[in-house]
Amino acid sequence: MNRRDILRRSAAAGLLATPAAGLLAGCATGGGDDKGDAGAYKGTKSEQNPLGVKEDAPLEVVIFNGGFGEEYAKAHEAMYTEKYPKAKINHSATQEIAKTLQPRFVDGTPPDVVNNSGKDQIDFNSLVSQNAIADLGELLAAPSLDVPGKTVKDTLLPGAVEVGSYDGKFMVLNYTYTAYGIWHSTKLFADRGWQYAKTWDEHIALCKKIKAAGIAPWTYAGKHPRYMSWPVIATAIKFGGASVATAIDNLEPNAWKSDAMKAAADAWHQIVKDGFILAGSPGLDHVQSQTAWCQGKAAFISCGSWLESEQKKVTPEGFNMTIQPTPSLGSGDKLPFEAIRGTAGEPFMLPAKAKNLAGGLEYFRIMLSKKGAQDFTKKVSSLTVVAGSTEGVELPFGLSTVSKALEASGSNGFNWVYNNFYRKLERELVDAACGEFFSGRIGPAEFLDMCQKGADSIAQDSSIKKYKRAA
């Protein structure tokens, strides 16, 4: 039995049967003691202190030490200290969020702020269903720290609240704003006289030219093949409209077998059967495949807009990586070529039993200030969910193309949230289906059948709480 199985079963039974089960059961039941003393530190609310922060209350922040590092968080913490100089901040960073924090959730002594990210992320479905994290609604209603006349919610980009909401409650602050698309080197294309293709037929024709030039058209993270589910689903949504995503998110019967998904899977199967994928890609992890791409061994790769920051140490001078939307299947697409997937990511949460809940909310308000967001973008070359926060910030080449792509997409942008509702569905079940499909072991029909069976298994599992996305 893996950790997620234990979490789901403990959610269903409410039993403190094992340390892993107790991770969330203790939070849901109060843990049987007063160690956590949730929200113990409270100050007096005022116009200058809208969240009621106790000025000398300590604040503990745990950061996921991944691609963004931890220096940006130290800058936010310094802003907090400047505002509350009597407050001591306890900062730590780890790549093993669940492993590090499980014992403390069991004891009822979680930190105040958690950047719940990475491969060892704690499953949000379990956290939310067992009331283990705090409602962040008060944060949205608070005045912005440095945008006069606006609330925090008023300063956020479209979709930032939706992606962190469960049953209408804002529970998770996803801080970065990420575009997902197809990446290529502007220099490579300029040197070869190639133009990015806007239609699928043109894309296949371009892939033939690229292959004839001795370069693999595509590579992907074979050890994390779900990266290739992103362009497949994006192609389907652009073809069939936003309802394609809503059906998948809501675990509707045969959502993965819709006409749009069939058309998209058929199209993407062509890059497999025509040999357009770099040999050995199924054995590569995300860094290895991205490095091969940076080395010019492949022309295209599917990734989010963290790619430039993640690859900066190995990207050749003048490579000039550029993001583009998925090509349109044809003139019948319901969304234009420019439509691209944009969504908030990099999740932060406040444990429900945190002692300094008000301080945690204030810390988030600092993160969502224009100053806090601009500092983050300067440090890690990634956009945030704060509107207008790139003003006056010189963006690196790749991130500037992300900003332009999101602007061109405008109101045609789209997203899906099934990966937030049901982590296992994307990280294990769809991931496995993509592994079989893009390695050529199964065809489009079998691929969609695997995805649908995975979704059905989640839908039929009574221990997993279900969430509804509005149409």
CSV table of N, CA and C in Angstrom, one decimal, residues 305-437:
chain,number,residue,atom,x,y,z
A,305,SER,N,6.1,27.1,-18.2
A,305,SER,CA,7.0,28.3,-18.4
A,305,SER,C,8.1,28.3,-17.3
A,306,TRP,N,8.2,27.3,-16.5
A,306,TRP,CA,9.4,27.2,-15.6
A,306,TRP,C,10.6,26.7,-16.4
A,307,LEU,N,10.4,26.3,-17.6
A,307,LEU,CA,11.5,25.6,-18.4
A,307,LEU,C,12.8,26.5,-18.5
A,308,GLU,N,12.6,27.7,-18.8
A,308,GLU,CA,13.8,28.6,-18.9
A,308,GLU,C,14.6,28.7,-17.7
A,309,SER,N,14.0,28.9,-16.5
A,309,SER,CA,14.7,28.9,-15.2
A,309,SER,C,15.3,27.6,-14.9
A,310,GLU,N,14.6,26.5,-15.2
A,310,GLU,CA,15.1,25.2,-14.8
A,310,GLU,C,16.4,24.8,-15.7
A,311,GLN,N,16.4,25.4,-16.9
A,311,GLN,CA,17.5,25.0,-17.8
A,311,GLN,C,18.6,26.0,-18.0
A,312,LYS,N,18.5,27.1,-17.2
A,312,LYS,CA,19.4,28.2,-17.5
A,312,LYS,C,20.9,27.9,-17.4
A,313,LYS,N,21.3,26.8,-16.6
A,313,LYS,CA,22.7,26.5,-16.5
A,313,LYS,C,23.2,25.8,-17.7
A,314,VAL,N,22.4,25.2,-18.5
A,314,VAL,CA,22.8,24.4,-19.7
A,314,VAL,C,22.4,25.0,-21.0
A,315,THR,N,21.6,26.1,-21.0
A,315,THR,CA,21.1,26.7,-22.2
A,315,THR,C,22.2,27.4,-22.9
A,316,PRO,N,22.5,27.1,-24.2
A,316,PRO,CA,23.5,27.8,-24.9
A,316,PRO,C,23.2,29.3,-25.1
A,317,GLU,N,24.2,30.1,-25.2
A,317,GLU,CA,24.1,31.6,-25.5
A,317,GLU,C,23.3,31.8,-26.8
A,318,GLY,N,22.3,32.6,-26.8
A,318,GLY,CA,21.6,32.9,-28.0
A,318,GLY,C,20.5,31.9,-28.4
A,319,PHE,N,20.3,30.9,-27.6
A,319,PHE,CA,19.4,29.8,-27.9
A,319,PHE,C,17.9,30.4,-28.0
A,320,ASN,N,17.6,31.3,-27.2
A,320,ASN,CA,16.3,32.1,-27.2
A,320,ASN,C,15.1,31.1,-27.3
A,321,MET,N,14.8,30.4,-26.2
A,321,MET,CA,13.7,29.5,-26.2
A,321,MET,C,12.4,30.3,-26.3
A,322,THR,N,11.4,29.8,-27.0
A,322,THR,CA,10.2,30.4,-27.3
A,322,THR,C,9.0,29.5,-27.0
A,323,ILE,N,8.0,29.9,-26.4
A,323,ILE,CA,6.8,29.1,-26.2
A,323,ILE,C,5.8,29.5,-27.3
A,324,GLN,N,5.0,28.4,-27.7
A,324,GLN,CA,4.0,28.6,-28.7
A,324,GLN,C,2.8,27.8,-28.3
A,325,PRO,N,1.6,28.2,-28.8
A,325,PRO,CA,0.4,27.3,-28.5
A,325,PRO,C,0.4,26.0,-29.3
A,326,THR,N,-0.4,25.1,-29.0
A,326,THR,CA,-0.5,23.9,-29.8
A,326,THR,C,-1.1,24.2,-31.2
A,327,PRO,N,-0.7,23.6,-32.2
A,327,PRO,CA,-1.3,23.9,-33.6
A,327,PRO,C,-2.8,23.6,-33.6
A,328,SER,N,-3.5,24.3,-34.4
A,328,SER,CA,-5.0,24.0,-34.6
A,328,SER,C,-5.1,22.7,-35.4
A,329,LEU,N,-6.1,21.9,-35.1
A,329,LEU,CA,-6.4,20.8,-35.9
A,329,LEU,C,-7.0,21.2,-37.3
A,330,GLY,N,-7.7,22.3,-37.3
A,330,GLY,CA,-8.3,22.7,-38.6
A,330,GLY,C,-9.1,23.9,-38.4
A,331,SER,N,-9.8,24.3,-39.4
A,331,SER,CA,-10.7,25.5,-39.4
A,331,SER,C,-11.9,25.4,-38.5
A,332,GLY,N,-12.2,24.1,-38.2
A,332,GLY,CA,-13.4,23.8,-37.3
A,332,GLY,C,-13.1,24.0,-35.8
A,333,ASP,N,-11.9,24.3,-35.4
A,333,ASP,CA,-11.6,24.5,-34.0
A,333,ASP,C,-12.4,25.6,-33.4
A,334,LYS,N,-12.9,25.3,-32.2
A,334,LYS,CA,-13.7,26.3,-31.5
A,334,LYS,C,-12.9,27.4,-30.9
A,335,LEU,N,-11.6,27.2,-30.6
A,335,LEU,CA,-10.8,28.2,-30.1
A,335,LEU,C,-9.7,28.5,-31.1
A,336,PRO,N,-9.2,29.8,-31.2
A,336,PRO,CA,-8.2,30.2,-32.2
A,336,PRO,C,-6.8,29.6,-31.9
A,337,PHE,N,-6.0,29.6,-32.9
A,337,PHE,CA,-4.6,29.1,-32.7
A,337,PHE,C,-4.0,29.8,-31.5
A,338,GLU,N,-4.2,31.1,-31.2
A,338,GLU,CA,-3.5,31.8,-30.2
A,338,GLU,C,-3.9,31.3,-28.8
A,339,ALA,N,-5.0,30.6,-28.6
A,339,ALA,CA,-5.5,30.2,-27.3
A,339,ALA,C,-4.4,29.2,-26.7
A,340,ILE,N,-4.1,29.5,-25.4
A,340,ILE,CA,-3.0,28.7,-24.8
A,340,ILE,C,-3.5,28.5,-23.3
A,341,ARG,N,-3.0,27.4,-22.8
A,341,ARG,CA,-3.3,27.0,-21.4
A,341,ARG,C,-2.5,27.9,-20.4
A,342,GLY,N,-3.2,28.6,-19.6
A,342,GLY,CA,-2.6,29.4,-18.6
A,342,GLY,C,-3.2,29.1,-17.2
A,343,THR,N,-2.4,28.9,-16.2
A,343,THR,CA,-3.0,28.6,-14.9
A,343,THR,C,-2.0,29.0,-13.8
A,344,ALA,N,-2.6,29.1,-12.6
A,344,ALA,CA,-1.8,29.4,-11.4
A,344,ALA,C,-1.2,28.1,-11.0
A,345,GLY,N,0.0,28.1,-10.4
A,345,GLY,CA,0.7,26.9,-9.9
A,345,GLY,C,1.5,27.3,-8.7
A,346,GLU,N,2.3,26.3,-8.3
A,346,GLU,CA,3.2,26.4,-7.1
A,346,GLU,C,2.4,26.8,-5.9
A,347,PRO,N,1.8,25.7,-5.3
A,347,PRO,CA,0.8,25.9,-4.2
A,347,PRO,C,1.3,26.1,-2.8
A,348,PHE,N,0.7,27.1,-2.1
A,348,PHE,CA,1.0,27.4,-0.7
A,348,PHE,C,-0.3,27.2,0.1
A,349,MET,N,-0.1,26.8,1.3
A,349,MET,CA,-1.3,26.5,2.2
A,349,MET,C,-1.0,26.9,3.6
A,350,LEU,N,-2.1,27.1,4.4
A,350,LEU,CA,-2.0,27.3,5.8
A,350,LEU,C,-2.6,26.1,6.5
A,351,PRO,N,-1.8,25.3,7.3
A,351,PRO,CA,-2.5,24.2,8.0
A,351,PRO,C,-3.5,24.8,9.0
A,352,ALA,N,-4.6,24.1,9.1
A,352,ALA,CA,-5.7,24.5,10.0
A,352,ALA,C,-5.3,24.6,11.4
A,353,LYS,N,-4.3,23.9,11.8
A,353,LYS,CA,-3.9,23.9,13.2
A,353,LYS,C,-2.6,24.8,13.5
A,354,ALA,N,-2.3,25.6,12.5
A,354,ALA,CA,-1.2,26.5,12.6
A,354,ALA,C,-1.5,27.5,13.8
A,355,LYS,N,-0.4,27.8,14.6
A,355,LYS,CA,-0.6,28.7,15.7
A,355,LYS,C,-0.8,30.2,15.2
A,356,ASN,N,-0.1,30.5,14.1
A,356,ASN,CA,-0.2,31.9,13.6
A,356,ASN,C,-0.9,32.0,12.3
A,357,LEU,N,-2.2,31.7,12.3
A,357,LEU,CA,-3.0,31.8,11.1
A,357,LEU,C,-3.0,33.2,10.5
A,358,ALA,N,-3.2,34.2,11.4
A,358,ALA,CA,-3.2,35.6,10.9
A,358,ALA,C,-1.9,36.0,10.3
A,359,GLY,N,-0.8,35.5,10.9
A,359,GLY,CA,0.5,35.8,10.4
A,359,GLY,C,0.7,35.2,9.0
A,360,GLY,N,0.2,34.0,8.9
A,360,GLY,CA,0.3,33.3,7.6
A,360,GLY,C,-0.5,34.0,6.5
A,361,LEU,N,-1.7,34.4,6.8
A,361,LEU,CA,-2.5,35.2,5.9
A,361,LEU,C,-1.8,36.5,5.5
A,362,GLU,N,-1.1,37.2,6.5
A,362,GLU,CA,-0.4,38.4,6.2
A,362,GLU,C,0.8,38.1,5.3
A,363,TYR,N,1.5,37.0,5.5
A,363,TYR,CA,2.6,36.6,4.7
A,363,TYR,C,2.2,36.4,3.3
A,364,PHE,N,1.0,35.8,3.1
A,364,PHE,CA,0.5,35.7,1.7
A,364,PHE,C,0.1,37.0,1.1
A,365,ARG,N,-0.4,38.0,1.9
A,365,ARG,CA,-0.7,39.3,1.4
A,365,ARG,C,0.6,40.0,1.0
A,366,ILE,N,1.7,39.7,1.7
A,366,ILE,CA,3.0,40.3,1.2
A,366,ILE,C,3.4,39.7,-0.1
A,367,MET,N,3.3,38.3,-0.2
A,367,MET,CA,3.6,37.7,-1.4
A,367,MET,C,2.9,38.2,-2.6
A,368,LEU,N,1.6,38.6,-2.3
A,368,LEU,CA,0.7,39.1,-3.4
A,368,LEU,C,0.7,40.6,-3.6
A,369,SER,N,1.6,41.2,-2.9
A,369,SER,CA,1.8,42.7,-3.1
A,369,SER,C,2.6,42.8,-4.4
A,370,LYS,N,2.5,44.0,-5.0
A,370,LYS,CA,3.2,44.2,-6.3
A,370,LYS,C,4.7,44.1,-6.1
A,371,LYS,N,5.2,44.7,-4.9
A,371,LYS,CA,6.6,44.6,-4.6
A,371,LYS,C,7.1,43.1,-4.4
A,372,GLY,N,6.3,42.4,-3.7
A,372,GLY,CA,6.6,41.0,-3.4
A,372,GLY,C,6.6,40.1,-4.7
A,373,ALA,N,5.7,40.4,-5.6
A,373,ALA,CA,5.6,39.7,-6.9
A,373,ALA,C,6.7,40.1,-7.8
A,374,GLN,N,7.0,41.4,-7.9
A,374,GLN,CA,8.1,41.8,-8.8
A,374,GLN,C,9.4,41.2,-8.3
A,375,ASP,N,9.6,41.2,-7.0
A,375,ASP,CA,10.9,40.6,-6.5
A,375,ASP,C,11.0,39.1,-6.9
A,376,PHE,N,9.9,38.4,-6.8
A,376,PHE,CA,9.9,37.0,-7.1
A,376,PHE,C,10.3,36.8,-8.6
A,377,THR,N,9.7,37.6,-9.5
A,377,THR,CA,9.9,37.5,-10.9
A,377,THR,C,11.4,37.8,-11.2
A,378,LYS,N,11.9,38.8,-10.6
A,378,LYS,CA,13.3,39.2,-10.8
A,378,LYS,C,14.3,38.0,-10.4
A,379,LYS,N,13.9,37.4,-9.3
A,379,LYS,CA,14.8,36.4,-8.7
A,379,LYS,C,14.7,35.0,-9.5
A,380,VAL,N,13.5,34.6,-9.9
A,380,VAL,CA,13.4,33.3,-10.4
A,380,VAL,C,12.9,33.2,-11.9
A,381,SER,N,12.7,34.3,-12.5
A,381,SER,CA,12.3,34.4,-13.9
A,381,SER,C,11.0,33.6,-14.1
A,382,SER,N,10.0,33.9,-13.3
A,382,SER,CA,8.7,33.3,-13.5
A,382,SER,C,7.6,34.3,-13.1
A,383,LEU,N,6.5,34.3,-13.8
A,383,LEU,CA,5.4,35.2,-13.6
A,383,LEU,C,4.7,34.8,-12.3
A,384,THR,N,4.0,35.7,-11.7
A,384,THR,CA,3.1,35.4,-10.6
A,384,THR,C,1.7,35.7,-11.0
A,385,VAL,N,0.8,35.4,-10.0
A,385,VAL,CA,-0.7,35.6,-10.3
A,385,VAL,C,-1.1,37.1,-10.1
A,386,VAL,N,-0.1,37.9,-9.7
A,386,VAL,CA,-0.5,39.3,-9.5
A,386,VAL,C,-0.4,40.1,-10.8
A,387,ALA,N,-1.6,40.7,-11.2
A,387,ALA,CA,-1.7,41.4,-12.4
A,387,ALA,C,-0.8,42.6,-12.4
A,388,GLY,N,-0.1,42.9,-13.6
A,388,GLY,CA,0.8,44.0,-13.7
A,388,GLY,C,2.1,44.0,-13.0
A,389,SER,N,2.4,42.8,-12.4
A,389,SER,CA,3.6,42.7,-11.6
A,389,SER,C,4.9,42.7,-12.4
A,390,THR,N,4.8,42.6,-13.7
A,390,THR,CA,6.0,42.6,-14.6
A,390,THR,C,6.4,44.0,-15.0
A,391,GLU,N,5.6,45.0,-14.6
A,391,GLU,CA,5.9,46.4,-15.0
A,391,GLU,C,7.3,46.8,-14.4
A,392,GLY,N,8.1,47.3,-15.3
A,392,GLY,CA,9.4,47.7,-14.8
A,392,GLY,C,10.4,46.6,-14.6
A,393,VAL,N,10.0,45.4,-14.9
A,393,VAL,CA,10.9,44.2,-14.7
A,393,VAL,C,11.4,43.7,-16.1
A,394,GLU,N,12.7,43.7,-16.3
A,394,GLU,CA,13.3,43.2,-17.5
A,394,GLU,C,13.2,41.6,-17.5
A,395,LEU,N,12.4,41.1,-18.4
A,395,LEU,CA,12.2,39.7,-18.5
A,395,LEU,C,13.2,39.0,-19.4
A,396,PRO,N,13.7,37.8,-19.0
A,396,PRO,CA,14.5,37.0,-19.9
A,396,PRO,C,13.8,36.7,-21.2
A,397,PHE,N,14.5,36.3,-22.2
A,397,PHE,CA,13.8,36.1,-23.5
A,397,PHE,C,12.7,35.1,-23.5
A,398,GLY,N,12.9,34.0,-22.9
A,398,GLY,CA,11.8,32.9,-22.9
A,398,GLY,C,10.6,33.4,-22.1
A,399,LEU,N,10.8,34.1,-21.0
A,399,LEU,CA,9.6,34.5,-20.2
A,399,LEU,C,8.9,35.7,-20.9
A,400,SER,N,9.6,36.5,-21.7
A,400,SER,CA,9.0,37.5,-22.4
A,400,SER,C,8.0,36.9,-23.5
A,401,THR,N,8.4,35.7,-24.0
A,401,THR,CA,7.5,35.1,-25.0
A,401,THR,C,6.3,34.5,-24.3
A,402,VAL,N,6.5,34.1,-23.1
A,402,VAL,CA,5.3,33.6,-22.3
A,402,VAL,C,4.3,34.7,-22.1
A,403,SER,N,4.9,35.9,-21.6
A,403,SER,CA,4.0,37.0,-21.4
A,403,SER,C,3.3,37.4,-22.7
A,404,LYS,N,3.9,37.4,-23.8
A,404,LYS,CA,3.3,37.8,-25.1
A,404,LYS,C,2.3,36.7,-25.5
A,405,ALA,N,2.6,35.5,-25.2
A,405,ALA,CA,1.6,34.4,-25.6
A,405,ALA,C,0.3,34.5,-24.8
A,406,LEU,N,0.5,34.8,-23.5
A,406,LEU,CA,-0.7,34.9,-22.6
A,406,LEU,C,-1.5,36.1,-23.0
A,407,GLU,N,-0.8,37.2,-23.4
A,407,GLU,CA,-1.5,38.4,-23.9
A,407,GLU,C,-2.3,38.1,-25.1
A,408,ALA,N,-1.7,37.4,-26.1
A,408,ALA,CA,-2.3,37.1,-27.3
A,408,ALA,C,-3.5,36.2,-27.1
A,409,SER,N,-3.4,35.3,-26.2
A,409,SER,CA,-4.4,34.3,-25.9
A,409,SER,C,-5.6,35.0,-25.3
A,410,GLY,N,-5.4,36.0,-24.4
A,410,GLY,CA,-6.4,36.8,-23.8
A,410,GLY,C,-7.6,36.0,-23.2
A,411,SER,N,-8.8,36.3,-23.6
A,411,SER,CA,-10.0,35.7,-23.0
A,411,SER,C,-10.2,34.3,-23.6
A,412,ASN,N,-9.4,33.9,-24.6
A,412,ASN,CA,-9.5,32.5,-25.1
A,412,ASN,C,-8.6,31.5,-24.4
A,413,GLY,N,-7.9,32.0,-23.3
A,413,GLY,CA,-7.1,31.1,-22.5
A,413,GLY,C,-8.0,30.0,-21.9
A,414,PHE,N,-7.4,28.9,-21.5
A,414,PHE,CA,-8.2,27.8,-20.9
A,414,PHE,C,-7.3,27.0,-19.9
A,415,ASN,N,-7.9,26.2,-19.2
A,415,ASN,CA,-7.2,25.4,-18.2
A,415,ASN,C,-8.1,24.2,-17.8
A,416,TRP,N,-7.5,23.2,-17.1
A,416,TRP,CA,-8.2,22.1,-16.4
A,416,TRP,C,-7.7,22.0,-15.0
A,417,VAL,N,-8.5,21.4,-14.2
A,417,VAL,CA,-8.2,21.3,-12.8
A,417,VAL,C,-8.2,19.8,-12.2
A,418,TYR,N,-8.5,18.8,-13.1
A,418,TYR,CA,-8.6,17.5,-12.5
A,418,TYR,C,-7.3,17.1,-11.8
A,419,ASN,N,-6.2,17.6,-12.3
A,419,ASN,CA,-4.9,17.3,-11.6
A,419,ASN,C,-4.8,17.8,-10.2
A,420,ASN,N,-5.5,18.9,-9.9
A,420,ASN,CA,-5.6,19.4,-8.6
A,420,ASN,C,-6.6,18.7,-7.7
A,421,PHE,N,-7.7,18.3,-8.3
A,421,PHE,CA,-8.8,17.6,-7.6
A,421,PHE,C,-8.3,16.2,-7.2
A,422,TYR,N,-7.7,15.5,-8.2
A,422,TYR,CA,-7.3,14.1,-8.1
A,422,TYR,C,-5.9,13.9,-8.6
A,423,ARG,N,-5.0,14.1,-7.7
A,423,ARG,CA,-3.5,14.1,-8.1
A,423,ARG,C,-3.2,12.7,-8.7
A,424,LYS,N,-3.7,11.6,-8.1
A,424,LYS,CA,-3.4,10.3,-8.6
A,424,LYS,C,-3.8,10.1,-10.0
A,425,LEU,N,-4.9,10.7,-10.5
A,425,LEU,CA,-5.3,10.5,-11.8
A,425,LEU,C,-4.3,11.0,-12.8
A,426,GLU,N,-3.7,12.2,-12.6
A,426,GLU,CA,-2.7,12.6,-13.5
A,426,GLU,C,-1.3,12.0,-13.3
A,427,ARG,N,-0.9,12.0,-12.0
A,427,ARG,CA,0.5,11.6,-11.7
A,427,ARG,C,0.7,10.1,-11.9
A,428,GLU,N,-0.3,9.3,-11.8
A,428,GLU,CA,-0.1,7.8,-11.9
A,428,GLU,C,-0.9,7.2,-13.1
A,429,LEU,N,-2.2,7.5,-13.2
A,429,LEU,CA,-3.0,6.8,-14.2
A,429,LEU,C,-2.8,7.3,-15.6
A,430,VAL,N,-3.0,8.6,-15.8
A,430,VAL,CA,-2.8,9.3,-17.1
A,430,VAL,C,-1.3,9.2,-17.4
A,431,ASP,N,-0.5,9.3,-16.5
A,431,ASP,CA,1.0,9.2,-16.7
A,431,ASP,C,1.3,7.9,-17.3
A,432,ALA,N,0.8,6.8,-16.7
A,432,ALA,CA,1.0,5.5,-17.2
A,432,ALA,C,0.5,5.3,-18.7
A,433,ALA,N,-0.7,5.9,-18.9
A,433,ALA,CA,-1.3,5.8,-20.3
A,433,ALA,C,-0.4,6.5,-21.3
A,434,CYS,N,0.1,7.7,-20.9
A,434,CYS,CA,1.0,8.4,-21.8
A,434,CYS,C,2.3,7.7,-22.1
A,435,GLY,N,2.8,7.0,-21.0
A,435,GLY,CA,4.0,6.2,-21.2
A,435,GLY,C,3.8,5.1,-22.3
A,436,GLU,N,2.7,4.5,-22.2
A,436,GLU,CA,2.4,3.4,-23.2
A,436,GLU,C,2.2,4.0,-24.6
A,437,PHE,N,1.5,5.1,-24.7
A,437,PHE,CA,1.1,5.7,-25.9
A,437,PHE,C,2.3,6.3,-26.7
